[in-house]
């Protein structure tokens, strides 16, 4: 059970592997009447988080940026929600404006990889849209992805609540982690929100680009994720 739960929460496990491992662990724990607290008690250890932070440039391929496009902020908030990281704006002498992720190092690694992937994909796809429609494209792309990641995060909470025990021990572990994260870095602010509906090519194409994105990280893709790039 310990090995399965470790696999289910490991940053290098993809979504399918994590779900399978959690399902198998849940079945064994239910079968033998084992609580998550029992597992910790058996080892005398409690979960310890390695708090850290990382700056990720908002410019395409880490090009310096002297202003903050609204869509990159939406994207950062979506990634932060999805990966349990706190998100704030920050600046760097070389890269200009950056998104700063704060949290446990495993979550930070995933957030850094995902934000860079979605950032560069958004820039690349937006080049096919001309004029003022490009800004609409980027906003629609980021907001749609933010909504998707927020929905997936809620679905994960529901699944975790039922996964390990009827008391929702798995979800309690995550909620405890978030509370400790906020105690370390401060509570997450939400800033401005923006919801819009434009019957334009930019809006339609932006949402379509977001729909083509997959959020799974391939195994072994971490490596240099925490570099400013």
PDB file of C-alpha atoms in Angstrom:
ATOM      1  CA  UNK A   1       0.000   0.000   0.000  1.00  0.00           C
ATOM      2  CA  UNK A   2       2.820   2.387   0.857  1.00  0.00           C
ATOM      3  CA  UNK A   3       4.501   1.743  -2.466  1.00  0.00           C
ATOM      4  CA  UNK A   4       1.246   2.246  -4.373  1.00  0.00           C
ATOM      5  CA  UNK A   5       0.503   5.530  -2.605  1.00  0.00           C
ATOM      6  CA  UNK A   6       4.045   6.691  -3.289  1.00  0.00           C
ATOM      7  CA  UNK A   7       3.562   5.924  -6.979  1.00  0.00           C
ATOM      8  CA  UNK A   8       0.189   7.695  -6.981  1.00  0.00           C
ATOM      9  CA  UNK A   9       1.703  10.934  -5.663  1.00  0.00           C
ATOM     10  CA  UNK A  10       5.103  10.831  -7.367  1.00  0.00           C
ATOM     11  CA  UNK A  11       5.748  13.781  -9.684  1.00  0.00           C
ATOM     12  CA  UNK A  12       7.011  11.489 -12.447  1.00  0.00           C
ATOM     13  CA  UNK A  13       3.916   9.300 -12.536  1.00  0.00           C
ATOM     14  CA  UNK A  14       1.584  10.199 -15.364  1.00  0.00           C
ATOM     15  CA  UNK A  15      -2.156  10.599 -14.795  1.00  0.00           C
ATOM     16  CA  UNK A  16      -3.091   7.039 -15.779  1.00  0.00           C
ATOM     17  CA  UNK A  17      -0.389   5.467 -13.594  1.00  0.00           C
ATOM     18  CA  UNK A  18      -1.330   7.659 -10.635  1.00  0.00           C
ATOM     19  CA  UNK A  19      -5.033   6.815 -10.926  1.00  0.00           C
ATOM     20  CA  UNK A  20      -4.318   3.081 -11.217  1.00  0.00           C
ATOM     21  CA  UNK A  21      -1.988   3.114  -8.205  1.00  0.00           C
ATOM     22  CA  UNK A  22      -4.460   5.100  -6.092  1.00  0.00           C
ATOM     23  CA  UNK A  23      -7.301   2.754  -7.049  1.00  0.00           C
ATOM     24  CA  UNK A  24      -5.276  -0.339  -6.116  1.00  0.00           C
ATOM     25  CA  UNK A  25      -4.148   1.199  -2.820  1.00  0.00           C
ATOM     26  CA  UNK A  26      -7.713   2.222  -1.998  1.00  0.00           C
ATOM     27  CA  UNK A  27      -8.978  -1.297  -2.648  1.00  0.00           C
ATOM     28  CA  UNK A  28      -6.343  -2.863  -0.388  1.00  0.00           C
ATOM     29  CA  UNK A  29      -6.904  -0.345   2.398  1.00  0.00           C
ATOM     30  CA  UNK A  30     -10.661  -0.875   2.300  1.00  0.00           C
ATOM     31  CA  UNK A  31     -10.192  -4.646   2.214  1.00  0.00           C
ATOM     32  CA  UNK A  32      -7.961  -4.640   5.307  1.00  0.00           C
ATOM     33  CA  UNK A  33      -9.539  -1.689   7.158  1.00  0.00           C
ATOM     34  CA  UNK A  34      -6.380   0.429   7.027  1.00  0.00           C
ATOM     35  CA  UNK A  35      -6.484   4.206   7.452  1.00  0.00           C
ATOM     36  CA  UNK A  36      -3.899   6.637   6.070  1.00  0.00           C
ATOM     37  CA  UNK A  37      -3.103   7.564   9.674  1.00  0.00           C
ATOM     38  CA  UNK A  38      -2.280   3.912  10.345  1.00  0.00           C
ATOM     39  CA  UNK A  39       0.366   3.999   7.621  1.00  0.00           C
ATOM     40  CA  UNK A  40       2.057   7.028   9.148  1.00  0.00           C
ATOM     41  CA  UNK A  41       1.863   5.510  12.628  1.00  0.00           C
ATOM     42  CA  UNK A  42       3.480   2.290  11.407  1.00  0.00           C
ATOM     43  CA  UNK A  43       6.593   4.174  10.294  1.00  0.00           C
ATOM     44  CA  UNK A  44       6.634   6.887  12.941  1.00  0.00           C
ATOM     45  CA  UNK A  45       6.991   9.426  10.155  1.00  0.00           C
ATOM     46  CA  UNK A  46       4.799  12.289   9.035  1.00  0.00           C
ATOM     47  CA  UNK A  47       4.724  13.954   5.671  1.00  0.00           C
ATOM     48  CA  UNK A  48       7.407  16.631   5.413  1.00  0.00           C
ATOM     49  CA  UNK A  49       7.202  19.213   2.655  1.00  0.00           C
ATOM     50  CA  UNK A  50      10.225  20.841   1.015  1.00  0.00           C
ATOM     51  CA  UNK A  51       9.035  24.408   0.481  1.00  0.00           C
ATOM     52  CA  UNK A  52      10.647  26.302  -2.359  1.00  0.00           C
ATOM     53  CA  UNK A  53       9.872  28.749  -5.147  1.00  0.00           C
ATOM     54  CA  UNK A  54      10.805  29.366  -8.764  1.00  0.00           C
ATOM     55  CA  UNK A  55      10.534  32.276 -11.204  1.00  0.00           C
ATOM     56  CA  UNK A  56       9.328  31.484 -14.729  1.00  0.00           C
ATOM     57  CA  UNK A  57       9.596  34.223 -17.396  1.00  0.00           C
ATOM     58  CA  UNK A  58       6.342  35.071 -19.161  1.00  0.00           C
ATOM     59  CA  UNK A  59       7.998  35.955 -22.486  1.00  0.00           C
ATOM     60  CA  UNK A  60       8.060  33.386 -25.276  1.00  0.00           C
ATOM     61  CA  UNK A  61      11.040  31.052 -24.857  1.00  0.00           C
ATOM     62  CA  UNK A  62      12.048  33.159 -21.818  1.00  0.00           C
ATOM     63  CA  UNK A  63      12.555  36.374 -23.782  1.00  0.00           C
ATOM     64  CA  UNK A  64      12.655  39.454 -21.505  1.00  0.00           C
ATOM     65  CA  UNK A  65       9.269  41.114 -20.963  1.00  0.00           C
ATOM     66  CA  UNK A  66       8.776  44.690 -19.740  1.00  0.00           C
ATOM     67  CA  UNK A  67       4.989  44.372 -19.398  1.00  0.00           C
ATOM     68  CA  UNK A  68       2.486  41.784 -18.148  1.00  0.00           C
ATOM     69  CA  UNK A  69       0.102  40.377 -20.781  1.00  0.00           C
ATOM     70  CA  UNK A  70      -3.139  39.580 -18.962  1.00  0.00           C
ATOM     71  CA  UNK A  71      -3.388  36.118 -20.470  1.00  0.00           C
ATOM     72  CA  UNK A  72      -0.119  34.962 -18.877  1.00  0.00           C
ATOM     73  CA  UNK A  73      -1.533  35.879 -15.478  1.00  0.00           C
ATOM     74  CA  UNK A  74      -4.643  33.772 -16.132  1.00  0.00           C
ATOM     75  CA  UNK A  75      -2.395  30.944 -17.258  1.00  0.00           C
ATOM     76  CA  UNK A  76      -0.272  31.184 -14.112  1.00  0.00           C
ATOM     77  CA  UNK A  77      -3.326  31.097 -11.853  1.00  0.00           C
ATOM     78  CA  UNK A  78      -4.673  28.047 -13.654  1.00  0.00           C
ATOM     79  CA  UNK A  79      -1.376  26.181 -13.371  1.00  0.00           C
ATOM     80  CA  UNK A  80      -1.029  27.149  -9.712  1.00  0.00           C
ATOM     81  CA  UNK A  81      -4.515  25.871  -8.897  1.00  0.00           C
ATOM     82  CA  UNK A  82      -3.880  22.658 -10.797  1.00  0.00           C
ATOM     83  CA  UNK A  83      -0.551  21.951  -9.099  1.00  0.00           C
ATOM     84  CA  UNK A  84      -1.294  23.189  -5.545  1.00  0.00           C
ATOM     85  CA  UNK A  85       1.157  26.104  -5.848  1.00  0.00           C
ATOM     86  CA  UNK A  86       0.774  29.726  -4.760  1.00  0.00           C
ATOM     87  CA  UNK A  87       1.223  32.181  -7.639  1.00  0.00           C
ATOM     88  CA  UNK A  88       2.419  35.799  -7.592  1.00  0.00           C
ATOM     89  CA  UNK A  89       3.954  38.254 -10.039  1.00  0.00           C
ATOM     90  CA  UNK A  90       7.683  38.871  -9.717  1.00  0.00           C
ATOM     91  CA  UNK A  91      10.522  40.494 -11.653  1.00  0.00           C
ATOM     92  CA  UNK A  92      13.988  39.373 -12.614  1.00  0.00           C
ATOM     93  CA  UNK A  93      16.885  41.588 -13.686  1.00  0.00           C
ATOM     94  CA  UNK A  94      17.461  39.572 -16.865  1.00  0.00           C
ATOM     95  CA  UNK A  95      14.025  38.222 -17.792  1.00  0.00           C
ATOM     96  CA  UNK A  96      11.765  41.078 -16.719  1.00  0.00           C
ATOM     97  CA  UNK A  97       8.293  40.102 -15.545  1.00  0.00           C
ATOM     98  CA  UNK A  98       7.934  36.534 -14.326  1.00  0.00           C
ATOM     99  CA  UNK A  99       5.378  34.251 -12.725  1.00  0.00           C
ATOM    100  CA  UNK A 100       6.543  33.019  -9.320  1.00  0.00           C
ATOM    101  CA  UNK A 101       5.347  29.629  -8.077  1.00  0.00           C
ATOM    102  CA  UNK A 102       5.648  28.792  -4.367  1.00  0.00           C
ATOM    103  CA  UNK A 103       5.002  25.397  -2.777  1.00  0.00           C
ATOM    104  CA  UNK A 104       6.380  21.923  -2.266  1.00  0.00           C
ATOM    105  CA  UNK A 105       9.294  21.151  -4.583  1.00  0.00           C
ATOM    106  CA  UNK A 106       7.466  18.273  -6.293  1.00  0.00           C
ATOM    107  CA  UNK A 107       4.515  20.535  -7.104  1.00  0.00           C
ATOM    108  CA  UNK A 108       6.855  23.341  -8.138  1.00  0.00           C
ATOM    109  CA  UNK A 109       8.630  21.097 -10.616  1.00  0.00           C
ATOM    110  CA  UNK A 110       5.375  20.176 -12.316  1.00  0.00           C
ATOM    111  CA  UNK A 111       4.106  23.784 -12.274  1.00  0.00           C
ATOM    112  CA  UNK A 112       7.328  25.042 -13.904  1.00  0.00           C
ATOM    113  CA  UNK A 113       7.189  22.411 -16.637  1.00  0.00           C
ATOM    114  CA  UNK A 114       3.504  22.939 -17.329  1.00  0.00           C
ATOM    115  CA  UNK A 115       3.554  26.737 -17.378  1.00  0.00           C
ATOM    116  CA  UNK A 116       6.491  26.849 -19.795  1.00  0.00           C
ATOM    117  CA  UNK A 117       4.823  24.322 -22.071  1.00  0.00           C
ATOM    118  CA  UNK A 118       1.498  26.193 -22.128  1.00  0.00           C
ATOM    119  CA  UNK A 119       3.208  29.590 -22.414  1.00  0.00           C
ATOM    120  CA  UNK A 120       5.209  28.678 -25.504  1.00  0.00           C
ATOM    121  CA  UNK A 121       2.356  26.749 -27.115  1.00  0.00           C
ATOM    122  CA  UNK A 122       0.087  29.775 -26.681  1.00  0.00           C
ATOM    123  CA  UNK A 123       2.609  32.131 -28.264  1.00  0.00           C
ATOM    124  CA  UNK A 124       3.255  29.746 -31.159  1.00  0.00           C
ATOM    125  CA  UNK A 125      -0.422  29.181 -31.921  1.00  0.00           C
ATOM    126  CA  UNK A 126      -1.279  32.886 -31.663  1.00  0.00           C
ATOM    127  CA  UNK A 127       1.043  33.732 -34.554  1.00  0.00           C
ATOM    128  CA  UNK A 128      -1.545  32.407 -36.985  1.00  0.00           C
ATOM    129  CA  UNK A 129      -3.975  35.134 -35.817  1.00  0.00           C
ATOM    130  CA  UNK A 130      -3.536  38.692 -37.056  1.00  0.00           C
ATOM    131  CA  UNK A 131      -4.169  42.142 -35.640  1.00  0.00           C
ATOM    132  CA  UNK A 132      -6.371  42.726 -32.607  1.00  0.00           C
ATOM    133  CA  UNK A 133      -7.689  39.182 -32.810  1.00  0.00           C
ATOM    134  CA  UNK A 134      -4.346  37.910 -31.496  1.00  0.00           C
ATOM    135  CA  UNK A 135      -4.923  39.427 -28.051  1.00  0.00           C
ATOM    136  CA  UNK A 136      -8.431  37.934 -27.987  1.00  0.00           C
ATOM    137  CA  UNK A 137      -6.959  34.581 -29.003  1.00  0.00           C
ATOM    138  CA  UNK A 138      -4.469  34.595 -26.117  1.00  0.00           C
ATOM    139  CA  UNK A 139      -7.074  35.580 -23.531  1.00  0.00           C
ATOM    140  CA  UNK A 140      -9.532  32.946 -24.740  1.00  0.00           C
ATOM    141  CA  UNK A 141      -6.753  30.338 -24.768  1.00  0.00           C
ATOM    142  CA  UNK A 142      -5.599  31.120 -21.223  1.00  0.00           C
ATOM    143  CA  UNK A 143      -9.067  31.466 -19.687  1.00  0.00           C
ATOM    144  CA  UNK A 144     -10.253  28.222 -21.249  1.00  0.00           C
ATOM    145  CA  UNK A 145      -7.174  26.402 -19.916  1.00  0.00           C
ATOM    146  CA  UNK A 146      -7.622  28.020 -16.501  1.00  0.00           C
ATOM    147  CA  UNK A 147     -11.227  26.805 -16.415  1.00  0.00           C
ATOM    148  CA  UNK A 148     -10.168  23.309 -17.479  1.00  0.00           C
ATOM    149  CA  UNK A 149      -7.473  23.064 -14.824  1.00  0.00           C
ATOM    150  CA  UNK A 150      -9.793  24.406 -12.116  1.00  0.00           C
ATOM    151  CA  UNK A 151     -12.430  21.830 -13.069  1.00  0.00           C
ATOM    152  CA  UNK A 152      -9.876  19.007 -13.052  1.00  0.00           C
ATOM    153  CA  UNK A 153      -8.665  20.136  -9.633  1.00  0.00           C
ATOM    154  CA  UNK A 154     -12.224  19.956  -8.268  1.00  0.00           C
ATOM    155  CA  UNK A 155     -12.741  16.537  -9.830  1.00  0.00           C
ATOM    156  CA  UNK A 156      -9.519  15.360  -8.194  1.00  0.00           C
ATOM    157  CA  UNK A 157     -10.792  16.554  -4.815  1.00  0.00           C
ATOM    158  CA  UNK A 158     -14.004  14.574  -5.263  1.00  0.00           C
ATOM    159  CA  UNK A 159     -12.075  11.469  -6.331  1.00  0.00           C
ATOM    160  CA  UNK A 160      -9.623  11.768  -3.448  1.00  0.00           C
ATOM    161  CA  UNK A 161     -12.416  12.250  -0.949  1.00  0.00           C
ATOM    162  CA  UNK A 162     -13.765   8.844  -1.882  1.00  0.00           C
ATOM    163  CA  UNK A 163     -10.462   7.181  -2.764  1.00  0.00           C
ATOM    164  CA  UNK A 164      -8.723   6.110   0.429  1.00  0.00           C
ATOM    165  CA  UNK A 165     -11.355   6.090   3.158  1.00  0.00           C
ATOM    166  CA  UNK A 166     -14.952   7.114   3.610  1.00  0.00           C
ATOM    167  CA  UNK A 167     -13.659   9.920   5.847  1.00  0.00           C
ATOM    168  CA  UNK A 168     -11.706  11.393   2.949  1.00  0.00           C
ATOM    169  CA  UNK A 169      -8.235  10.957   4.430  1.00  0.00           C
ATOM    170  CA  UNK A 170      -6.525  11.520   1.064  1.00  0.00           C
ATOM    171  CA  UNK A 171      -8.249  14.855   0.593  1.00  0.00           C
ATOM    172  CA  UNK A 172      -7.403  15.846   4.177  1.00  0.00           C
ATOM    173  CA  UNK A 173      -3.722  15.274   3.404  1.00  0.00           C
ATOM    174  CA  UNK A 174      -3.913  17.673   0.443  1.00  0.00           C
ATOM    175  CA  UNK A 175      -5.860  20.254   2.423  1.00  0.00           C
ATOM    176  CA  UNK A 176      -3.272  20.074   5.190  1.00  0.00           C
ATOM    177  CA  UNK A 177      -0.515  20.616   2.637  1.00  0.00           C
ATOM    178  CA  UNK A 178      -2.294  23.710   1.284  1.00  0.00           C
ATOM    179  CA  UNK A 179      -2.767  25.096   4.788  1.00  0.00           C
ATOM    180  CA  UNK A 180       0.933  24.602   5.533  1.00  0.00           C
ATOM    181  CA  UNK A 181       1.827  26.192   2.193  1.00  0.00           C
ATOM    182  CA  UNK A 182      -0.250  29.270   3.040  1.00  0.00           C
ATOM    183  CA  UNK A 183       1.366  29.445   6.462  1.00  0.00           C
ATOM    184  CA  UNK A 184       4.770  29.413   4.750  1.00  0.00           C
ATOM    185  CA  UNK A 185       4.108  31.893   1.922  1.00  0.00           C
ATOM    186  CA  UNK A 186       0.798  33.614   2.702  1.00  0.00           C
ATOM    187  CA  UNK A 187      -2.653  32.983   1.303  1.00  0.00           C
ATOM    188  CA  UNK A 188      -3.254  32.984  -2.417  1.00  0.00           C
ATOM    189  CA  UNK A 189      -4.679  36.231  -3.801  1.00  0.00           C
ATOM    190  CA  UNK A 190      -6.954  36.111  -6.819  1.00  0.00           C
ATOM    191  CA  UNK A 191      -6.564  39.525  -8.425  1.00  0.00           C
ATOM    192  CA  UNK A 192      -8.853  40.548 -11.270  1.00  0.00           C
ATOM    193  CA  UNK A 193     -10.998  38.047 -13.079  1.00  0.00           C
ATOM    194  CA  UNK A 194     -12.136  38.413 -16.660  1.00  0.00           C
ATOM    195  CA  UNK A 195     -14.817  36.493 -18.484  1.00  0.00           C
ATOM    196  CA  UNK A 196     -15.807  37.499 -21.972  1.00  0.00           C
ATOM    197  CA  UNK A 197     -17.572  36.117 -24.990  1.00  0.00           C
ATOM    198  CA  UNK A 198     -16.549  37.374 -28.390  1.00  0.00           C
ATOM    199  CA  UNK A 199     -17.975  36.041 -31.605  1.00  0.00           C
ATOM    200  CA  UNK A 200     -14.648  36.434 -33.349  1.00  0.00           C
ATOM    201  CA  UNK A 201     -12.100  34.256 -35.060  1.00  0.00           C
ATOM    202  CA  UNK A 202      -9.562  35.001 -32.329  1.00  0.00           C
ATOM    203  CA  UNK A 203     -11.898  33.857 -29.554  1.00  0.00           C
ATOM    204  CA  UNK A 204     -12.952  30.695 -31.392  1.00  0.00           C
ATOM    205  CA  UNK A 205      -9.402  29.775 -32.366  1.00  0.00           C
ATOM    206  CA  UNK A 206      -8.081  30.451 -28.840  1.00  0.00           C
ATOM    207  CA  UNK A 207     -10.582  28.089 -27.250  1.00  0.00           C
ATOM    208  CA  UNK A 208      -9.866  25.494 -29.938  1.00  0.00           C
ATOM    209  CA  UNK A 209      -6.119  25.728 -29.227  1.00  0.00           C
ATOM    210  CA  UNK A 210      -6.768  25.208 -25.501  1.00  0.00           C
ATOM    211  CA  UNK A 211      -8.874  22.146 -26.268  1.00  0.00           C
ATOM    212  CA  UNK A 212      -5.931  20.566 -28.107  1.00  0.00           C
ATOM    213  CA  UNK A 213      -3.642  20.783 -25.066  1.00  0.00           C
ATOM    214  CA  UNK A 214      -2.922  17.699 -22.953  1.00  0.00           C
ATOM    215  CA  UNK A 215      -1.873  18.294 -19.360  1.00  0.00           C
ATOM    216  CA  UNK A 216       0.035  15.068 -18.677  1.00  0.00           C
ATOM    217  CA  UNK A 217       3.781  15.253 -18.247  1.00  0.00           C
ATOM    218  CA  UNK A 218       5.716  12.385 -19.870  1.00  0.00           C
ATOM    219  CA  UNK A 219       7.794  10.236 -17.528  1.00  0.00           C
ATOM    220  CA  UNK A 220      11.384  11.427 -17.322  1.00  0.00           C
ATOM    221  CA  UNK A 221      10.610  14.927 -18.581  1.00  0.00           C
ATOM    222  CA  UNK A 222      11.576  16.766 -15.380  1.00  0.00           C
ATOM    223  CA  UNK A 223      15.366  17.141 -15.529  1.00  0.00           C
ATOM    224  CA  UNK A 224      15.977  20.832 -16.098  1.00  0.00           C
ATOM    225  CA  UNK A 225      12.438  22.038 -15.385  1.00  0.00           C
ATOM    226  CA  UNK A 226      13.457  24.540 -12.734  1.00  0.00           C
ATOM    227  CA  UNK A 227      15.706  26.573 -14.967  1.00  0.00           C
ATOM    228  CA  UNK A 228      14.550  30.037 -15.985  1.00  0.00           C
ATOM    229  CA  UNK A 229      13.618  29.151 -19.540  1.00  0.00           C
TER     230      UNK A 229
END
